[in-house]
Each structure stands twice: as structure tokens, then as C-alpha cells.
Amino acid sequence: MSATTGTHLSEQSIARLIEESGDPTTATVARLMGAAADAFAEKGFHATTTRDIASRAGLSPAGVYVHFTSKEDLLFELSRRGHQTARDELVAAARAAQTPTDALRSLVGGFSAWHAEHHQLGRIVQYEFRNLSPEHRDTVLELRREIDKVVRGVLQDGVDSGEFEVEDIPGTALALLSLAVDVARWYSPEIRRTPEEIGRTNGDLAVRLVTRR
Amino acid sequence: MSATTGTHLSEQSIARLIEESGDPTTATVARLMGAAADAFAEKGFHATTTRDIASRAGLSPAGVYVHFTSKEDLLFELSRRGHQTARDELVAAARAAQTPTDALRSLVGGFSAWHAEHHQLGRIVQYEFRNLSPEHRDTVLELRREIDKVVRGVLQDGVDSGEFEVEDIPGTALALLSLAVDVARWYSPEIRRTPEEIGRTNGDLAVRLVTRR
DNA sequence: GTCTATAGAAAGATAGAC
DNA sequence: GTCTATCTTTCTATAGAC
């Protein structure tokens, strides 16, 4: 696990994110979650073996089960915390803004940048949802509803204030989320554009999509 | 496989699509591809077993291997044909239009509607790409490049004609594709909006995103 | 071209020593 | 809390009869 290998950089950054994310955890749990996030994002939940996760985290195959009851449990913890940080980011962006236009720009821009910066977690949040158990799905669904609500709220605020001109509010809200969410599908750390640039482009496009003219 | 079960409706519609899609195939192959498309879209490639595909198609587990050399081969055939019909749809929309604005509207609108109408195939095209073998990935990548090229071409046409005002052409092209592609993620046959309505909304939004003011 | 039967490999999870 | 060893199930794919 030396710093010179290079292959574990993103795993380490996720482990750091997990450790700093409120919810306190031990270093081993953070390392396991980082390893799992890397593997799930790279190959998908079902293509990832518990042996793979364990070895990425520097543990034996049995070592995983001391900290998580199942592979699905590991996915759930990642999905839950991913949804939480994504929602927190959105709510903070909406609160900090002075006008609906500012709010929408930093909402869609920030959410897009988040999906680039944390594209492993982003993929898990957006594309591994169906692999959660029914109970775990329900828990996460609650967080997803909050996210939708924030976007629709800002859209409605802008319509009320006269800044926005929107024909179909639910359809437009979905399109705005698509703009940000789909970043997790195409983003790769190798591309030229930085997460900040992506956020700026998509934030501007979002405003353009709804501004009255 | 009676018409009254209801559970095989989408499988049958994919089988019909496959049979009518140029590339001639036998009824059994079409049925197998329909079953696989259904299963892959519902549970993902790795979560789908060959037994599941065979039984959905009314065959024994061994029956699959008479027509396809492997599970991945079945995925490849679906991915290839899916990409082809998607590209054909896009090219036709671009050709039929009189102005860049019309072209963009029917391009993004049609592509969005396609991802709703054929959401099983759409999910396979967009989300199961990484499960192809390296050789098969290359084949499909060629079709993906054509799709990107059509979108950028229309965007450039509009900028040249003065109809469009675009700050960042590659970034905007990606955002326009996101609008359409992400439909495959959230669409479900149970929702209220029809594929046509989704296409109309997204086509209008696409035009709004780039029109000079 | 379809079947039954099964080979062979790999997976998730546990037992029990340390 | 971590290990080695392994149980049990399940999977892809093939063999060989019809």
C-alpha cells in the first residue's frame, strides 16, 4: 500500500472522504469502503468479488465479514453515505444563493462537479441502486426524494419570482438532474476538463435552460 | 408463452424489433435476444444467469449455446444492434430536417423518445458497455463515435448559420446527449409521460439550450 | 436443434485457531 | 480482529443421446 504504486490513489481518497464524513468509523472500515467503492465503480456490484474487495483493502477474504455482514451491506453503507453527502452539497448550495438563478447555477454546477470529483461514489449512487435489498432501497429512496424536492423547489421559486420561464416543471427538473447525474457515466479522471470546469459549463447551461427572455 | 401472461410483453416487443431490424435471424434467436435484453436491462449483465435467459426464452440451459457462443456474445449482439438502430434513428432525423434548429430538435427529441421506447436496449447500450470483451468494445465504440459526430455536426452547423450561440461545443454536445441518454436510467413503462411527450420536452429544451437570443 | 446430465470453476459466507 | 481452511451453492459451458 505504498504511495508510489499510484493504483490506489482513488481508493485512498474515498477512504479519506469516508473518514471525514461525519459518521465516525475506524481506519479499517474506511479502507474497506474505499476498496469496495473503487471495485463497484469499476466493475459493478455483481462483477466484484468479496475476495477482490478484501485484497484491495489488504485483508484476507474473511476479513470483510468482521466489519460488514454481507457484500450488500457494504454497498448499502456506500450508497447511504454517498446519497447523504450529495444531498448535503445540494442543500448547502441552495441555501447559500441569493436568487433562484444563483441557486440553480450552483445547484446544477455543484452537483455536476460532485459527480465528476466523486465519480466512483456517483456511479454507485446512480447505477447500483437496484442491487440494494428492498429495506435498504427504501432508506435510500428517502434521500433521493429530498434531492428531487430541492431541485423542484428552486425551479418553482424562479417561476414565482418571474426569473424563470418553464413549460413543464417536472420534466425540466428531471432534465436538469440528468445533466448532472450523467456526468458519472462519462467522466474519467483522464479527460481534459476538470470537475470545476464541468460544473461551470453545466451550471451555465442549466440557467440558460430556464431563464425568461 | 401465452399472450395472456403479460410478463413477456416487452420481451416479445424486443424480439419483434430484432426480427424486423435488417440483419435476418431465426425466430429462436430473436426470442433469445428478447429474453436476454429483458433480463440484462432488469438485473444487469452479471446478475443475469444463462439459465434465466434460457428459461425466459422457453429453452433448456444448454439451448442458448446452439445460437450464441457465450453470454458475452449475446450481450454483444444486443449492444451492436442497439447502437446501430440508435445511430440510424439519429442520422435519419438529422437528414430530414431543413434547419439546424429543426435538426437539433428532432435529434435530441428522437433520441430521448428512443431511450424511453426501447429502454431495455437503451440501458444495455449505455450501461453494459464495460462488460463487452475488448474486441467487441472496439466494434461498438466505432458506432458511438458516429453518434457523437452527428450531434457535434448539427451543433457546428447551427453556430455557422448563426442560429446557435454556443460557448463550449464539446461540453454542450455532451450535455445534449446526457439529456437523452439519462432517460434510459429513469424511464419506466409505469410513468405517466409517454415516450413522445418526453421527446417533445427534451427536444424543446435542447433548442432552448443553444438558440441565440 | 433440443434435450438431460454434469464437469469444472468460482462465488459468498462461516468455523475455529491464534 | 485477523488469519487459514473450507463448506455450500451457483454459475458458465460442454458431452453425448435423440
Tab-separated table of N, CA and C in Angstrom, chain B residues 33-137:
chain	number	residue	atom	x	y	z
B	33	MET	N	-32.748	-13.260	-27.903
B	33	MET	CA	-32.265	-11.896	-27.732
B	33	MET	C	-33.265	-11.060	-26.953
B	34	GLY	N	-34.534	-11.286	-27.213
B	34	GLY	CA	-35.558	-10.589	-26.438
B	34	GLY	C	-35.487	-10.935	-24.971
B	35	ALA	N	-35.326	-12.225	-24.683
B	35	ALA	CA	-35.237	-12.676	-23.289
B	35	ALA	C	-34.004	-12.088	-22.609
B	36	ALA	N	-32.892	-12.099	-23.322
B	36	ALA	CA	-31.649	-11.569	-22.753
B	36	ALA	C	-31.747	-10.063	-22.534
B	37	ALA	N	-32.334	-9.360	-23.485
B	37	ALA	CA	-32.471	-7.906	-23.346
B	37	ALA	C	-33.295	-7.573	-22.113
B	38	ASP	N	-34.385	-8.290	-21.946
B	38	ASP	CA	-35.231	-8.106	-20.773
B	38	ASP	C	-34.452	-8.326	-19.477
B	39	ALA	N	-33.748	-9.440	-19.427
B	39	ALA	CA	-33.036	-9.800	-18.201
B	39	ALA	C	-31.868	-8.853	-17.923
B	40	PHE	N	-31.084	-8.548	-18.952
B	40	PHE	CA	-29.944	-7.641	-18.773
B	40	PHE	C	-30.421	-6.263	-18.308
B	41	ALA	N	-31.490	-5.770	-18.920
B	41	ALA	CA	-31.981	-4.441	-18.556
B	41	ALA	C	-32.523	-4.434	-17.130
B	42	GLU	N	-33.131	-5.548	-16.737
B	42	GLU	CA	-33.779	-5.613	-15.426
B	42	GLU	C	-32.767	-5.807	-14.298
B	43	LYS	N	-31.810	-6.696	-14.517
B	43	LYS	CA	-30.895	-7.058	-13.430
B	43	LYS	C	-29.435	-6.772	-13.703
B	44	GLY	N	-29.112	-6.403	-14.901
B	44	GLY	CA	-27.714	-6.196	-15.265
B	44	GLY	C	-27.093	-7.467	-15.806
B	45	PHE	N	-26.025	-7.312	-16.563
B	45	PHE	CA	-25.384	-8.433	-17.240
B	45	PHE	C	-24.909	-9.505	-16.270
B	46	HIS	N	-24.159	-9.105	-15.246
B	46	HIS	CA	-23.566	-10.092	-14.348
B	46	HIS	C	-24.572	-10.735	-13.402
B	47	ALA	N	-25.649	-10.057	-13.130
B	47	ALA	CA	-26.667	-10.633	-12.250
B	47	ALA	C	-27.596	-11.577	-13.015
B	48	THR	N	-27.490	-11.575	-14.325
B	48	THR	CA	-28.337	-12.443	-15.145
B	48	THR	C	-27.631	-13.761	-15.408
B	49	THR	N	-28.329	-14.866	-15.209
B	49	THR	CA	-27.732	-16.167	-15.480
B	49	THR	C	-28.198	-16.676	-16.844
B	50	THR	N	-27.372	-17.521	-17.431
B	50	THR	CA	-27.750	-18.097	-18.722
B	50	THR	C	-29.001	-18.968	-18.561
B	51	ARG	N	-29.156	-19.528	-17.374
B	51	ARG	CA	-30.374	-20.311	-17.104
B	51	ARG	C	-31.621	-19.432	-17.169
B	52	ASP	N	-31.469	-18.228	-16.628
B	52	ASP	CA	-32.581	-17.285	-16.636
B	52	ASP	C	-32.969	-16.929	-18.066
B	53	ILE	N	-31.979	-16.620	-18.867
B	53	ILE	CA	-32.230	-16.272	-20.264
B	53	ILE	C	-32.910	-17.439	-20.990
B	54	ALA	N	-32.339	-18.632	-20.796
B	54	ALA	CA	-32.881	-19.815	-21.474
B	54	ALA	C	-34.336	-20.046	-21.084
B	55	SER	N	-34.619	-19.966	-19.780
B	55	SER	CA	-35.987	-20.274	-19.353
B	55	SER	C	-36.972	-19.198	-19.809
B	56	ARG	N	-36.543	-17.931	-19.839
B	56	ARG	CA	-37.410	-16.881	-20.369
B	56	ARG	C	-37.723	-17.129	-21.841
B	57	ALA	N	-36.758	-17.727	-22.548
B	57	ALA	CA	-36.952	-17.979	-23.976
B	57	ALA	C	-37.599	-19.343	-24.228
B	58	GLY	N	-37.884	-20.076	-23.124
B	58	GLY	CA	-38.523	-21.379	-23.278
B	58	GLY	C	-37.592	-22.475	-23.749
B	59	LEU	N	-36.307	-22.349	-23.405
B	59	LEU	CA	-35.313	-23.352	-23.790
B	59	LEU	C	-34.656	-23.945	-22.544
B	60	SER	N	-33.967	-25.050	-22.731
B	60	SER	CA	-33.160	-25.604	-21.651
B	60	SER	C	-31.876	-24.775	-21.538
B	61	PRO	N	-31.158	-24.895	-20.385
B	61	PRO	CA	-29.925	-24.111	-20.215
B	61	PRO	C	-28.937	-24.292	-21.362
B	62	ALA	N	-28.884	-25.498	-21.905
B	62	ALA	CA	-27.924	-25.758	-22.981
B	62	ALA	C	-28.361	-25.147	-24.308
B	63	GLY	N	-29.648	-24.854	-24.427
B	63	GLY	CA	-30.184	-24.372	-25.692
B	63	GLY	C	-29.579	-23.062	-26.172
B	64	VAL	N	-29.096	-22.266	-25.225
B	64	VAL	CA	-28.515	-20.968	-25.579
B	64	VAL	C	-27.300	-21.137	-26.481
B	65	TYR	N	-26.485	-22.163	-26.159
B	65	TYR	CA	-25.167	-22.278	-26.777
B	65	TYR	C	-25.196	-22.832	-28.200
B	66	VAL	N	-26.369	-23.227	-28.657
B	66	VAL	CA	-26.517	-23.595	-30.058
B	66	VAL	C	-26.465	-22.328	-30.912
B	67	HIS	N	-26.948	-21.208	-30.337
B	67	HIS	CA	-27.109	-19.980	-31.121
B	67	HIS	C	-26.088	-18.898	-30.787
B	68	PHE	N	-25.535	-18.975	-29.573
B	68	PHE	CA	-24.527	-17.992	-29.169
B	68	PHE	C	-23.377	-18.720	-28.478
B	69	THR	N	-22.165	-18.249	-28.721
B	69	THR	CA	-21.012	-18.953	-28.159
B	69	THR	C	-20.840	-18.698	-26.665
B	70	SER	N	-21.382	-17.609	-26.160
B	70	SER	CA	-21.238	-17.280	-24.732
B	70	SER	C	-22.265	-16.227	-24.338
B	71	LYS	N	-22.385	-15.991	-23.062
B	71	LYS	CA	-23.280	-14.946	-22.568
B	71	LYS	C	-22.833	-13.591	-23.091
B	72	GLU	N	-21.526	-13.389	-23.121
B	72	GLU	CA	-20.986	-12.114	-23.611
B	72	GLU	C	-21.307	-11.928	-25.089
B	73	ASP	N	-21.322	-13.002	-25.839
B	73	ASP	CA	-21.638	-12.928	-27.256
B	73	ASP	C	-23.076	-12.438	-27.463
B	74	LEU	N	-23.950	-12.891	-26.592
B	74	LEU	CA	-25.356	-12.454	-26.627
B	74	LEU	C	-25.437	-10.963	-26.306
B	75	LEU	N	-24.687	-10.544	-25.303
B	75	LEU	CA	-24.641	-9.110	-24.971
B	75	LEU	C	-24.128	-8.305	-26.156
B	76	PHE	N	-23.096	-8.808	-26.795
B	76	PHE	CA	-22.515	-8.083	-27.928
B	76	PHE	C	-23.522	-7.897	-29.050
B	77	GLU	N	-24.240	-8.950	-29.397
B	77	GLU	CA	-25.220	-8.837	-30.475
B	77	GLU	C	-26.293	-7.802	-30.135
B	78	LEU	N	-26.717	-7.795	-28.877
B	78	LEU	CA	-27.711	-6.807	-28.454
B	78	LEU	C	-27.122	-5.399	-28.508
B	79	SER	N	-25.909	-5.265	-28.011
B	79	SER	CA	-25.274	-3.950	-27.958
B	79	SER	C	-25.035	-3.410	-29.369
B	80	ARG	N	-24.558	-4.275	-30.238
B	80	ARG	CA	-24.279	-3.864	-31.611
B	80	ARG	C	-25.551	-3.407	-32.334
B	81	ARG	N	-26.575	-4.242	-32.255
B	81	ARG	CA	-27.820	-3.872	-32.946
B	81	ARG	C	-28.477	-2.658	-32.310
B	82	GLY	N	-28.378	-2.555	-31.001
B	82	GLY	CA	-28.920	-1.378	-30.312
B	82	GLY	C	-28.224	-0.112	-30.768
B	83	HIS	N	-26.917	-0.137	-30.810
B	83	HIS	CA	-26.173	1.031	-31.269
B	83	HIS	C	-26.524	1.359	-32.723
B	84	GLN	N	-26.666	0.321	-33.534
B	84	GLN	CA	-26.977	0.564	-34.940
B	84	GLN	C	-28.331	1.242	-35.117
B	85	THR	N	-29.357	0.712	-34.451
B	85	THR	CA	-30.679	1.339	-34.642
B	85	THR	C	-30.698	2.748	-34.067
B	86	ALA	N	-29.975	2.958	-32.952
B	86	ALA	CA	-29.917	4.305	-32.377
B	86	ALA	C	-29.240	5.267	-33.352
B	87	ARG	N	-28.131	4.839	-33.911
B	87	ARG	CA	-27.423	5.696	-34.859
B	87	ARG	C	-28.266	5.963	-36.101
B	88	ASP	N	-28.923	4.918	-36.623
B	88	ASP	CA	-29.755	5.101	-37.817
B	88	ASP	C	-30.859	6.125	-37.555
B	89	GLU	N	-31.456	6.029	-36.383
B	89	GLU	CA	-32.502	6.972	-35.987
B	89	GLU	C	-31.967	8.407	-35.991
B	90	LEU	N	-30.768	8.583	-35.415
B	90	LEU	CA	-30.164	9.920	-35.338
B	90	LEU	C	-29.835	10.476	-36.714
B	91	VAL	N	-29.227	9.651	-37.537
B	91	VAL	CA	-28.830	10.111	-38.866
B	91	VAL	C	-30.063	10.486	-39.680
B	92	ALA	N	-31.101	9.664	-39.588
B	92	ALA	CA	-32.336	9.958	-40.324
B	92	ALA	C	-32.946	11.281	-39.871
B	93	ALA	N	-32.946	11.508	-38.549
B	93	ALA	CA	-33.509	12.752	-38.013
B	93	ALA	C	-32.717	13.952	-38.514
B	94	ALA	N	-31.395	13.839	-38.509
B	94	ALA	CA	-30.555	14.953	-38.952
B	94	ALA	C	-30.754	15.231	-40.441
B	95	ARG	N	-30.897	14.172	-41.240
B	95	ARG	CA	-31.052	14.320	-42.693
B	95	ARG	C	-32.391	14.943	-43.068
B	96	ALA	N	-33.440	14.568	-42.334
B	96	ALA	CA	-34.788	15.008	-42.699
B	96	ALA	C	-35.034	16.480	-42.403
B	97	ALA	N	-34.235	17.063	-41.520
B	97	ALA	CA	-34.502	18.437	-41.077
B	97	ALA	C	-34.063	19.477	-42.100
B	98	GLN	N	-34.738	20.631	-42.069
B	98	GLN	CA	-34.437	21.709	-43.011
B	98	GLN	C	-33.428	22.702	-42.446
B	99	THR	N	-33.442	22.891	-41.134
B	99	THR	CA	-32.541	23.860	-40.498
B	99	THR	C	-31.821	23.192	-39.334
B	100	PRO	N	-30.694	23.751	-38.886
B	100	PRO	CA	-30.027	23.224	-37.705
B	100	PRO	C	-30.951	23.172	-36.493
B	101	THR	N	-31.801	24.143	-36.336
B	101	THR	CA	-32.734	24.146	-35.199
B	101	THR	C	-33.675	22.947	-35.269
B	102	ASP	N	-34.258	22.725	-36.448
B	102	ASP	CA	-35.122	21.552	-36.623
B	102	ASP	C	-34.354	20.266	-36.409
B	103	ALA	N	-33.124	20.240	-36.936
B	103	ALA	CA	-32.310	19.032	-36.816
B	103	ALA	C	-32.042	18.727	-35.345
B	104	LEU	N	-31.660	19.747	-34.598
B	104	LEU	CA	-31.345	19.529	-33.186
B	104	LEU	C	-32.579	19.074	-32.412
B	105	ARG	N	-33.707	19.707	-32.710
B	105	ARG	CA	-34.934	19.335	-32.011
B	105	ARG	C	-35.289	17.875	-32.269
B	106	SER	N	-35.231	17.451	-33.526
B	106	SER	CA	-35.643	16.062	-33.793
B	106	SER	C	-34.553	15.082	-33.396
B	107	LEU	N	-33.309	15.543	-33.385
B	107	LEU	CA	-32.209	14.713	-32.942
B	107	LEU	C	-32.350	14.360	-31.463
B	108	VAL	N	-32.378	15.377	-30.625
B	108	VAL	CA	-32.444	15.151	-29.179
B	108	VAL	C	-33.813	14.604	-28.784
B	109	GLY	N	-34.861	15.121	-29.450
B	109	GLY	CA	-36.200	14.612	-29.166
B	109	GLY	C	-36.337	13.147	-29.541
B	110	GLY	N	-35.881	12.823	-30.734
B	110	GLY	CA	-35.975	11.438	-31.198
B	110	GLY	C	-35.121	10.491	-30.384
B	111	PHE	N	-33.939	10.926	-30.028
B	111	PHE	CA	-33.038	10.081	-29.246
B	111	PHE	C	-33.607	9.852	-27.844
B	112	SER	N	-34.214	10.899	-27.288
B	112	SER	CA	-34.847	10.763	-25.967
B	112	SER	C	-36.019	9.794	-26.036
B	113	ALA	N	-36.853	9.960	-27.037
B	113	ALA	CA	-38.005	9.068	-27.203
B	113	ALA	C	-37.540	7.630	-27.421
B	114	TRP	N	-36.460	7.462	-28.180
B	114	TRP	CA	-35.917	6.124	-28.433
B	114	TRP	C	-35.496	5.473	-27.123
B	115	HIS	N	-34.846	6.244	-26.255
B	115	HIS	CA	-34.381	5.684	-24.978
B	115	HIS	C	-35.534	5.332	-24.047
B	116	ALA	N	-36.683	5.985	-24.249
B	116	ALA	CA	-37.862	5.623	-23.462
B	116	ALA	C	-38.539	4.402	-24.085
B	117	GLU	N	-38.806	4.500	-25.373
B	117	GLU	CA	-39.495	3.425	-26.095
B	117	GLU	C	-38.728	2.098	-25.988
B	118	HIS	N	-37.435	2.170	-26.200
B	118	HIS	CA	-36.601	0.962	-26.135
B	118	HIS	C	-35.675	1.039	-24.930
B	119	HIS	N	-36.285	1.221	-23.749
B	119	HIS	CA	-35.431	1.486	-22.592
B	119	HIS	C	-34.597	0.269	-22.202
B	120	GLN	N	-35.074	-0.938	-22.499
B	120	GLN	CA	-34.225	-2.110	-22.225
B	120	GLN	C	-32.950	-2.050	-23.060
B	121	LEU	N	-33.145	-1.891	-24.373
B	121	LEU	CA	-32.000	-1.792	-25.263
B	121	LEU	C	-31.148	-0.564	-24.921
B	122	GLY	N	-31.803	0.507	-24.553
B	122	GLY	CA	-31.085	1.729	-24.186
B	122	GLY	C	-30.164	1.520	-22.992
B	123	ARG	N	-30.655	0.812	-22.001
B	123	ARG	CA	-29.818	0.542	-20.825
B	123	ARG	C	-28.634	-0.323	-21.178
B	124	ILE	N	-28.879	-1.301	-22.033
B	124	ILE	CA	-27.781	-2.182	-22.440
B	124	ILE	C	-26.734	-1.386	-23.203
B	125	VAL	N	-27.206	-0.545	-24.109
B	125	VAL	CA	-26.283	0.267	-24.900
B	125	VAL	C	-25.453	1.184	-23.995
B	126	GLN	N	-26.109	1.828	-23.045
B	126	GLN	CA	-25.425	2.857	-22.264
B	126	GLN	C	-24.722	2.333	-21.024
B	127	TYR	N	-25.223	1.272	-20.421
B	127	TYR	CA	-24.685	0.878	-19.113
B	127	TYR	C	-23.996	-0.479	-19.081
B	128	GLU	N	-24.113	-1.270	-20.126
B	128	GLU	CA	-23.461	-2.583	-20.113
B	128	GLU	C	-22.237	-2.613	-21.020
B	129	PHE	N	-21.879	-1.459	-21.526
B	129	PHE	CA	-20.744	-1.314	-22.429
B	129	PHE	C	-19.473	-1.930	-21.861
B	130	ARG	N	-19.222	-1.718	-20.585
B	130	ARG	CA	-17.952	-2.172	-19.981
B	130	ARG	C	-17.868	-3.691	-19.863
B	131	ASN	N	-18.979	-4.378	-20.014
B	131	ASN	CA	-18.965	-5.835	-19.898
B	131	ASN	C	-18.685	-6.545	-21.224
B	132	LEU	N	-18.468	-5.762	-22.276
B	132	LEU	CA	-18.084	-6.359	-23.550
B	132	LEU	C	-16.610	-6.739	-23.523
B	133	SER	N	-16.236	-7.715	-24.329
B	133	SER	CA	-14.819	-8.061	-24.477
B	133	SER	C	-14.116	-6.900	-25.181
B	134	PRO	N	-12.803	-6.776	-25.017
B	134	PRO	CA	-12.072	-5.659	-25.649
B	134	PRO	C	-12.336	-5.546	-27.150
B	135	GLU	N	-12.381	-6.673	-27.856
B	135	GLU	CA	-12.617	-6.623	-29.303
B	135	GLU	C	-14.024	-6.103	-29.600
B	136	HIS	N	-14.982	-6.626	-28.881
B	136	HIS	CA	-16.367	-6.200	-29.099
B	136	HIS	C	-16.567	-4.742	-28.706
B	137	ARG	N	-15.873	-4.324	-27.653
B	137	ARG	CA	-15.932	-2.920	-27.244
B	137	ARG	C	-15.478	-2.026	-28.390
